[in-house]
CSV table of C-alpha atoms and ligand atoms in Angstrom, one decimal:
chain,number,residue,atom,x,y,z
O,1,MET,CA,0.0,0.0,0.0
O,2,ILE,CA,1.0,3.5,-0.5
O,3,ASP,CA,-0.2,6.2,2.1
O,4,SER,CA,-1.1,9.1,-0.5
O,5,HIS,CA,-1.4,11.6,2.0
O,6,ALA,CA,-0.1,12.2,5.4
O,7,HIS,CA,1.7,14.9,7.6
O,8,THR,CA,4.6,12.8,9.5
O,9,ASN,CA,6.1,16.1,9.9
O,10,PHE,CA,3.7,17.1,12.5
O,11,ASP,CA,5.1,17.4,16.0
O,12,ALA,CA,2.4,14.9,17.2
O,13,PHE,CA,5.1,12.4,15.8
O,14,ASP,CA,8.2,14.0,17.5
O,15,ASP,CA,8.7,11.5,20.1
O,16,ASP,CA,8.2,8.3,17.9
O,17,ARG,CA,8.9,9.1,14.2
O,18,ALA,CA,11.4,6.7,13.4
O,19,ALA,CA,9.3,3.8,15.0
O,20,MET,CA,6.2,5.1,13.2
O,21,TYR,CA,8.0,4.6,9.8
O,22,GLU,CA,8.9,1.1,11.0
O,23,ARG,CA,5.4,0.2,11.9
O,24,ALA,CA,4.1,1.5,8.5
O,25,ARG,CA,6.9,-0.7,6.7
O,26,ALA,CA,5.9,-3.7,8.8
O,27,ALA,CA,2.2,-3.0,8.1
O,28,GLY,CA,2.9,-3.4,4.3
O,29,VAL,CA,3.3,0.6,3.5
O,30,LEU,CA,5.7,0.7,0.7
O,31,ALA,CA,5.7,4.7,0.5
O,32,ILE,CA,4.2,7.8,2.1
O,33,ILE,CA,3.4,11.0,0.3
O,34,GLU,CA,4.1,13.9,2.9
O,35,VAL,CA,1.8,16.7,2.0
O,36,GLY,CA,3.0,20.2,2.5
O,37,VAL,CA,0.6,22.8,4.3
O,38,GLY,CA,2.2,26.1,3.5
O,39,LEU,CA,5.3,27.4,2.4
O,40,ASP,CA,6.8,26.2,5.9
O,41,GLY,CA,5.1,23.3,5.9
O,42,SER,CA,5.9,22.5,2.5
O,43,LYS,CA,9.9,23.1,3.3
O,44,GLN,CA,9.5,20.5,6.2
O,45,ALA,CA,7.8,18.1,3.7
O,46,CYS,CA,10.9,18.3,1.4
O,47,ALA,CA,13.1,17.9,4.5
O,48,ARG,CA,11.4,14.6,5.5
O,49,ALA,CA,11.4,13.0,2.1
O,50,GLN,CA,15.3,14.0,2.1
O,51,ALA,CA,15.5,12.3,5.5
O,52,GLU,CA,13.5,9.2,5.0
O,53,PRO,CA,13.6,6.7,2.1
O,54,MET,CA,10.1,5.9,2.2
O,55,VAL,CA,8.7,9.4,2.2
O,56,HIS,CA,8.0,11.5,-1.0
O,57,ALA,CA,7.1,15.2,-0.7
O,58,ALA,CA,4.2,17.4,-2.0
O,59,ALA,CA,4.3,21.1,-1.8
O,60,GLY,CA,1.5,23.5,-1.7
O,61,LEU,CA,-0.3,26.7,-0.5
O,62,HIS,CA,-3.1,25.6,1.6
O,63,PRO,CA,-6.4,27.6,1.5
O,64,THR,CA,-6.6,28.0,5.2
O,65,GLY,CA,-3.3,30.0,4.9
O,66,LEU,CA,-3.2,32.1,2.2
O,67,ASP,CA,-2.1,35.5,4.3
O,68,GLY,CA,0.9,36.7,2.1
O,69,TRP,CA,1.0,34.1,-0.5
O,70,GLU,CA,2.0,36.0,-3.4
O,71,GLU,CA,4.8,37.2,-1.6
O,72,ALA,CA,5.7,33.8,-0.9
O,73,TRP,CA,5.3,32.5,-4.3
O,74,ASP,CA,9.0,32.8,-5.5
O,75,GLU,CA,10.2,30.7,-2.6
O,76,PHE,CA,7.3,28.2,-3.3
O,77,VAL,CA,8.3,27.7,-6.7
O,78,ALA,CA,12.1,27.6,-5.8
O,79,LEU,CA,11.2,24.3,-3.9
O,80,PHE,CA,10.5,22.5,-7.1
O,81,ALA,CA,14.1,23.5,-8.3
O,82,GLN,CA,15.8,21.4,-5.7
O,83,THR,CA,17.6,18.2,-7.0
O,84,GLY,CA,17.2,14.6,-5.1
O,85,PRO,CA,14.4,13.3,-2.8
O,86,ALA,CA,13.8,16.8,-1.3
O,87,ARG,CA,12.3,17.7,-4.7
O,88,PRO,CA,8.3,17.7,-4.3
O,89,ILE,CA,6.5,15.1,-6.8
O,90,ALA,CA,3.3,16.9,-6.6
O,91,VAL,CA,1.5,20.3,-6.1
O,92,GLY,CA,-0.3,20.3,-3.1
O,93,GLU,CA,-2.1,20.4,-0.9
O,94,CYS,CA,-4.2,23.3,-2.5
O,95,GLY,CA,-7.8,24.2,-3.1
O,96,LEU,CA,-11.0,25.5,-1.6
O,97,ASP,CA,-11.9,25.6,2.3
O,98,TYR,CA,-15.3,27.3,3.1
O,99,TYR,CA,-15.5,25.6,6.5
O,100,TRP,CA,-12.8,27.8,8.0
O,101,MET,CA,-13.0,30.4,5.6
O,102,LYS,CA,-9.9,32.2,6.4
O,103,SER,CA,-9.7,34.0,3.1
O,104,PRO,CA,-12.3,35.3,0.8
O,105,LYS,CA,-13.5,32.9,-1.9
O,106,ASP,CA,-11.8,34.9,-4.7
O,107,ILE,CA,-8.3,34.8,-2.9
O,108,GLN,CA,-8.7,31.1,-2.5
O,109,ALA,CA,-9.8,30.6,-6.2
O,110,ASP,CA,-6.8,32.9,-7.3
O,111,ALA,CA,-4.4,30.9,-4.9
O,112,PHE,CA,-5.8,27.7,-6.2
O,113,LEU,CA,-5.7,28.3,-10.1
O,114,ARG,CA,-2.3,29.6,-9.7
O,115,GLN,CA,-0.8,26.5,-8.4
O,116,LEU,CA,-3.0,24.6,-11.0
O,117,ASP,CA,-1.2,26.5,-13.7
O,118,PHE,CA,2.1,26.0,-12.2
O,119,ALA,CA,1.3,22.2,-11.8
O,120,GLN,CA,0.6,22.1,-15.7
O,121,GLU,CA,3.7,23.8,-16.4
O,122,LYS,CA,5.8,21.6,-14.3
O,123,GLN,CA,3.9,18.8,-15.7
O,124,LEU,CA,3.2,17.5,-12.1
O,125,PRO,CA,0.2,16.1,-10.4
O,126,TYR,CA,-1.8,18.1,-7.8
O,127,ILE,CA,-3.4,17.2,-4.5
O,128,VAL,CA,-6.7,19.0,-4.0
O,129,HIS,CA,-7.9,19.9,-0.2
O,130,CYS,CA,-11.7,20.8,-0.5
O,131,ARG,CA,-14.1,21.4,2.4
O,132,GLU,CA,-17.4,22.4,2.1
O,133,ALA,CA,-16.6,24.0,-1.3
O,134,GLU,CA,-17.4,21.3,-4.0
O,135,ASP,CA,-20.1,23.5,-5.6
O,136,ASP,CA,-17.2,25.9,-6.7
O,137,LEU,CA,-14.5,23.5,-6.9
O,138,VAL,CA,-16.1,21.2,-9.6
O,139,PRO,CA,-16.5,24.2,-12.1
O,140,LEU,CA,-12.9,25.7,-11.2
O,141,LEU,CA,-11.3,22.5,-12.1
O,142,THR,CA,-13.4,21.4,-15.1
O,143,ALA,CA,-12.8,24.6,-16.6
O,144,HIS,CA,-9.1,24.6,-16.1
O,145,GLY,CA,-8.6,21.9,-18.4
O,146,TYR,CA,-5.2,20.1,-16.7
O,147,ALA,CA,-6.7,17.0,-15.3
O,148,ARG,CA,-4.1,15.2,-13.4
O,149,GLY,CA,-4.7,15.0,-9.5
O,150,VAL,CA,-6.7,13.7,-6.7
O,151,VAL,CA,-9.2,15.4,-4.6
O,152,HIS,CA,-8.2,14.0,-1.0
O,153,CYS,CA,-10.6,13.1,1.8
O,154,PHE,CA,-13.4,13.3,-0.5
O,155,GLY,CA,-16.6,14.7,0.9
O,156,GLY,CA,-18.7,15.7,-1.8
O,157,THR,CA,-21.9,14.2,-3.0
O,158,ALA,CA,-22.3,11.5,-5.8
O,159,GLU,CA,-22.9,14.2,-8.3
O,160,HIS,CA,-19.6,16.1,-7.5
O,161,ALA,CA,-17.8,12.6,-7.7
O,162,GLN,CA,-19.1,11.9,-11.0
O,163,ALA,CA,-18.2,15.2,-12.3
O,164,LEU,CA,-14.7,14.9,-11.1
O,165,LEU,CA,-14.2,11.3,-12.3
O,166,GLU,CA,-15.3,12.4,-15.6
O,167,TYR,CA,-13.0,15.0,-15.7
O,168,GLY,CA,-10.1,12.5,-15.1
O,169,LEU,CA,-9.3,13.0,-11.6
O,170,HIS,CA,-8.8,10.4,-8.8
O,171,LEU,CA,-10.6,10.5,-5.5
O,172,SER,CA,-9.1,9.5,-2.2
O,173,PHE,CA,-10.8,8.5,1.1
O,174,CYS,CA,-9.2,8.5,4.5
O,175,GLY,CA,-10.2,6.9,8.0
O,176,ASN,CA,-13.4,8.9,8.3
O,177,VAL,CA,-15.0,6.8,5.8
O,178,THR,CA,-15.3,4.4,8.4
O,179,TYR,CA,-17.2,6.3,10.9
O,180,LYS,CA,-20.7,5.5,11.7
O,181,SER,CA,-21.8,8.9,10.8
O,182,ALA,CA,-20.5,8.7,7.1
O,183,ALA,CA,-23.0,6.8,5.3
O,184,ALA,CA,-23.3,9.3,2.4
O,185,MET,CA,-19.6,9.2,2.1
O,186,ARG,CA,-19.7,5.3,2.0
O,187,GLU,CA,-22.4,5.5,-0.8
O,188,VAL,CA,-19.8,7.9,-2.9
O,189,ALA,CA,-16.9,5.5,-2.1
O,190,ALA,CA,-18.8,2.4,-3.2
O,191,THR,CA,-19.3,4.1,-6.9
O,192,VAL,CA,-15.4,5.2,-7.5
O,193,PRO,CA,-14.1,3.0,-10.0
O,194,LEU,CA,-11.1,0.8,-8.6
O,195,ASP,CA,-8.7,2.5,-11.2
O,196,ARG,CA,-9.7,6.0,-9.7
O,197,LEU,CA,-9.3,5.2,-6.0
O,198,LEU,CA,-6.3,6.2,-3.8
O,199,LEU,CA,-5.7,5.4,0.0
O,200,GLU,CA,-4.6,7.9,2.5
O,201,THR,CA,-4.5,8.5,5.9
O,202,ASP,CA,-4.5,12.1,6.6
O,203,SER,CA,-2.2,11.3,9.5
O,204,PRO,CA,-2.1,12.5,12.3
O,205,PHE,CA,-5.9,13.2,11.9
O,206,LEU,CA,-9.0,11.1,11.3
O,207,ALA,CA,-7.9,7.6,12.4
O,208,PRO,CA,-10.0,4.8,11.0
O,209,VAL,CA,-12.2,2.4,13.3
O,210,PRO,CA,-11.0,0.7,15.2
O,211,LYS,CA,-8.2,3.3,15.8
O,212,ARG,CA,-10.8,6.1,16.1
O,213,GLY,CA,-10.0,8.8,18.5
O,214,LYS,CA,-6.4,7.9,18.6
O,215,ARG,CA,-3.4,9.8,16.9
O,216,ASN,CA,-3.7,8.5,13.1
O,217,GLU,CA,-0.4,7.1,11.4
O,218,PRO,CA,0.4,5.7,8.0
O,219,SER,CA,0.3,1.9,9.4
O,220,PHE,CA,-3.5,2.6,9.9
O,221,VAL,CA,-4.0,2.9,6.0
O,222,ALA,CA,-4.3,-0.9,6.1
O,223,HIS,CA,-7.7,-0.5,8.3
O,224,THR,CA,-9.1,2.0,5.6
O,225,ALA,CA,-8.1,-0.5,2.8
O,226,ARG,CA,-9.8,-3.4,4.6
O,227,PHE,CA,-13.0,-1.6,5.0
O,228,LEU,CA,-13.0,-0.4,1.5
O,229,ALA,CA,-12.4,-3.8,0.1
O,230,ASP,CA,-15.2,-4.8,2.1
O,231,LEU,CA,-17.6,-2.1,0.9
O,232,LYS,CA,-16.7,-2.6,-2.7
O,233,GLY,CA,-17.0,-6.3,-2.2
O,234,VAL,CA,-13.4,-7.1,-3.5
O,235,ASP,CA,-10.7,-8.9,-2.0
O,236,LEU,CA,-8.1,-7.0,-0.1
O,237,ASP,CA,-5.2,-7.6,-2.5
O,238,THR,CA,-7.4,-6.5,-5.6
O,239,LEU,CA,-8.2,-3.2,-3.7
O,240,THR,CA,-4.7,-2.4,-2.5
O,241,LYS,CA,-3.1,-3.6,-5.7
O,242,ALA,CA,-5.4,-1.0,-7.8
O,243,ALA,CA,-4.7,1.8,-5.4
O,244,THR,CA,-1.1,1.2,-5.3
O,245,ASP,CA,-1.0,1.0,-9.0
O,246,ASN,CA,-2.9,4.3,-9.3
O,247,THR,CA,-0.9,6.1,-6.8
O,248,ARG,CA,2.4,5.1,-8.7
O,249,ALA,CA,1.0,5.9,-12.2
O,250,LEU,CA,-0.4,9.4,-10.7
O,251,PHE,CA,2.7,10.5,-8.9
O,252,LEU,CA,5.3,8.6,-11.1
O,253,ILE,CA,6.9,7.0,-7.8
O,254,GLU,CA,8.6,3.7,-7.9
O,255,ALA,CA,7.9,2.0,-4.5
H,1,LIG,ZN1,-3.9,16.9,4.7
């Protein structure tokens, strides 16, 4: 399996980071995509990828932290000029967040579109964060035209999912799809074709059942994989192989 979205640089892992990677390997996790949150978080993601062979970095300007993003742009772009394992393999997370609404909608859209343009220019995939903003997200993405990415921790409706799949994107589900309250999300997850599905944890957040309430970590992706396999009525190997192949192909990683 590949955990396509985690934040192992967060201080929640300061006390046992090496052991956490070891547990991930023992659980069958081949690689982790460490997703940058803002310029500083993206620098840390690059440093994680430099330090830990199983980690690959993504760098993005998150919609909840856009103050001064235009001033930070050149430094952000410079992250992608690094060489070796520190170089980000994707742009993200970027997107829209109307739950926290830390910046006005038009600023969120500007920063998002600029990052989509940049991803296209660099021919890199992108990782989308969207919270309570799918009605705006779908038309923004589909009008843009560069369809090479994933909407992570997908929480939209079946109609949103259909439009994004038709456009050509991947959808990813994290531990909250296992929660009792997530019946609507499960209905959507059940309809996503195996060749468009990615696995992720979003560690340290949203630990799946039976670890709900605990700190999440990449080894727990196995619980979400098992849950989704049961939901879709396929065996675990079929689901994990599909998700792993999808992740390799989207992010061009060898793991
Ligand atoms: Zn995240």
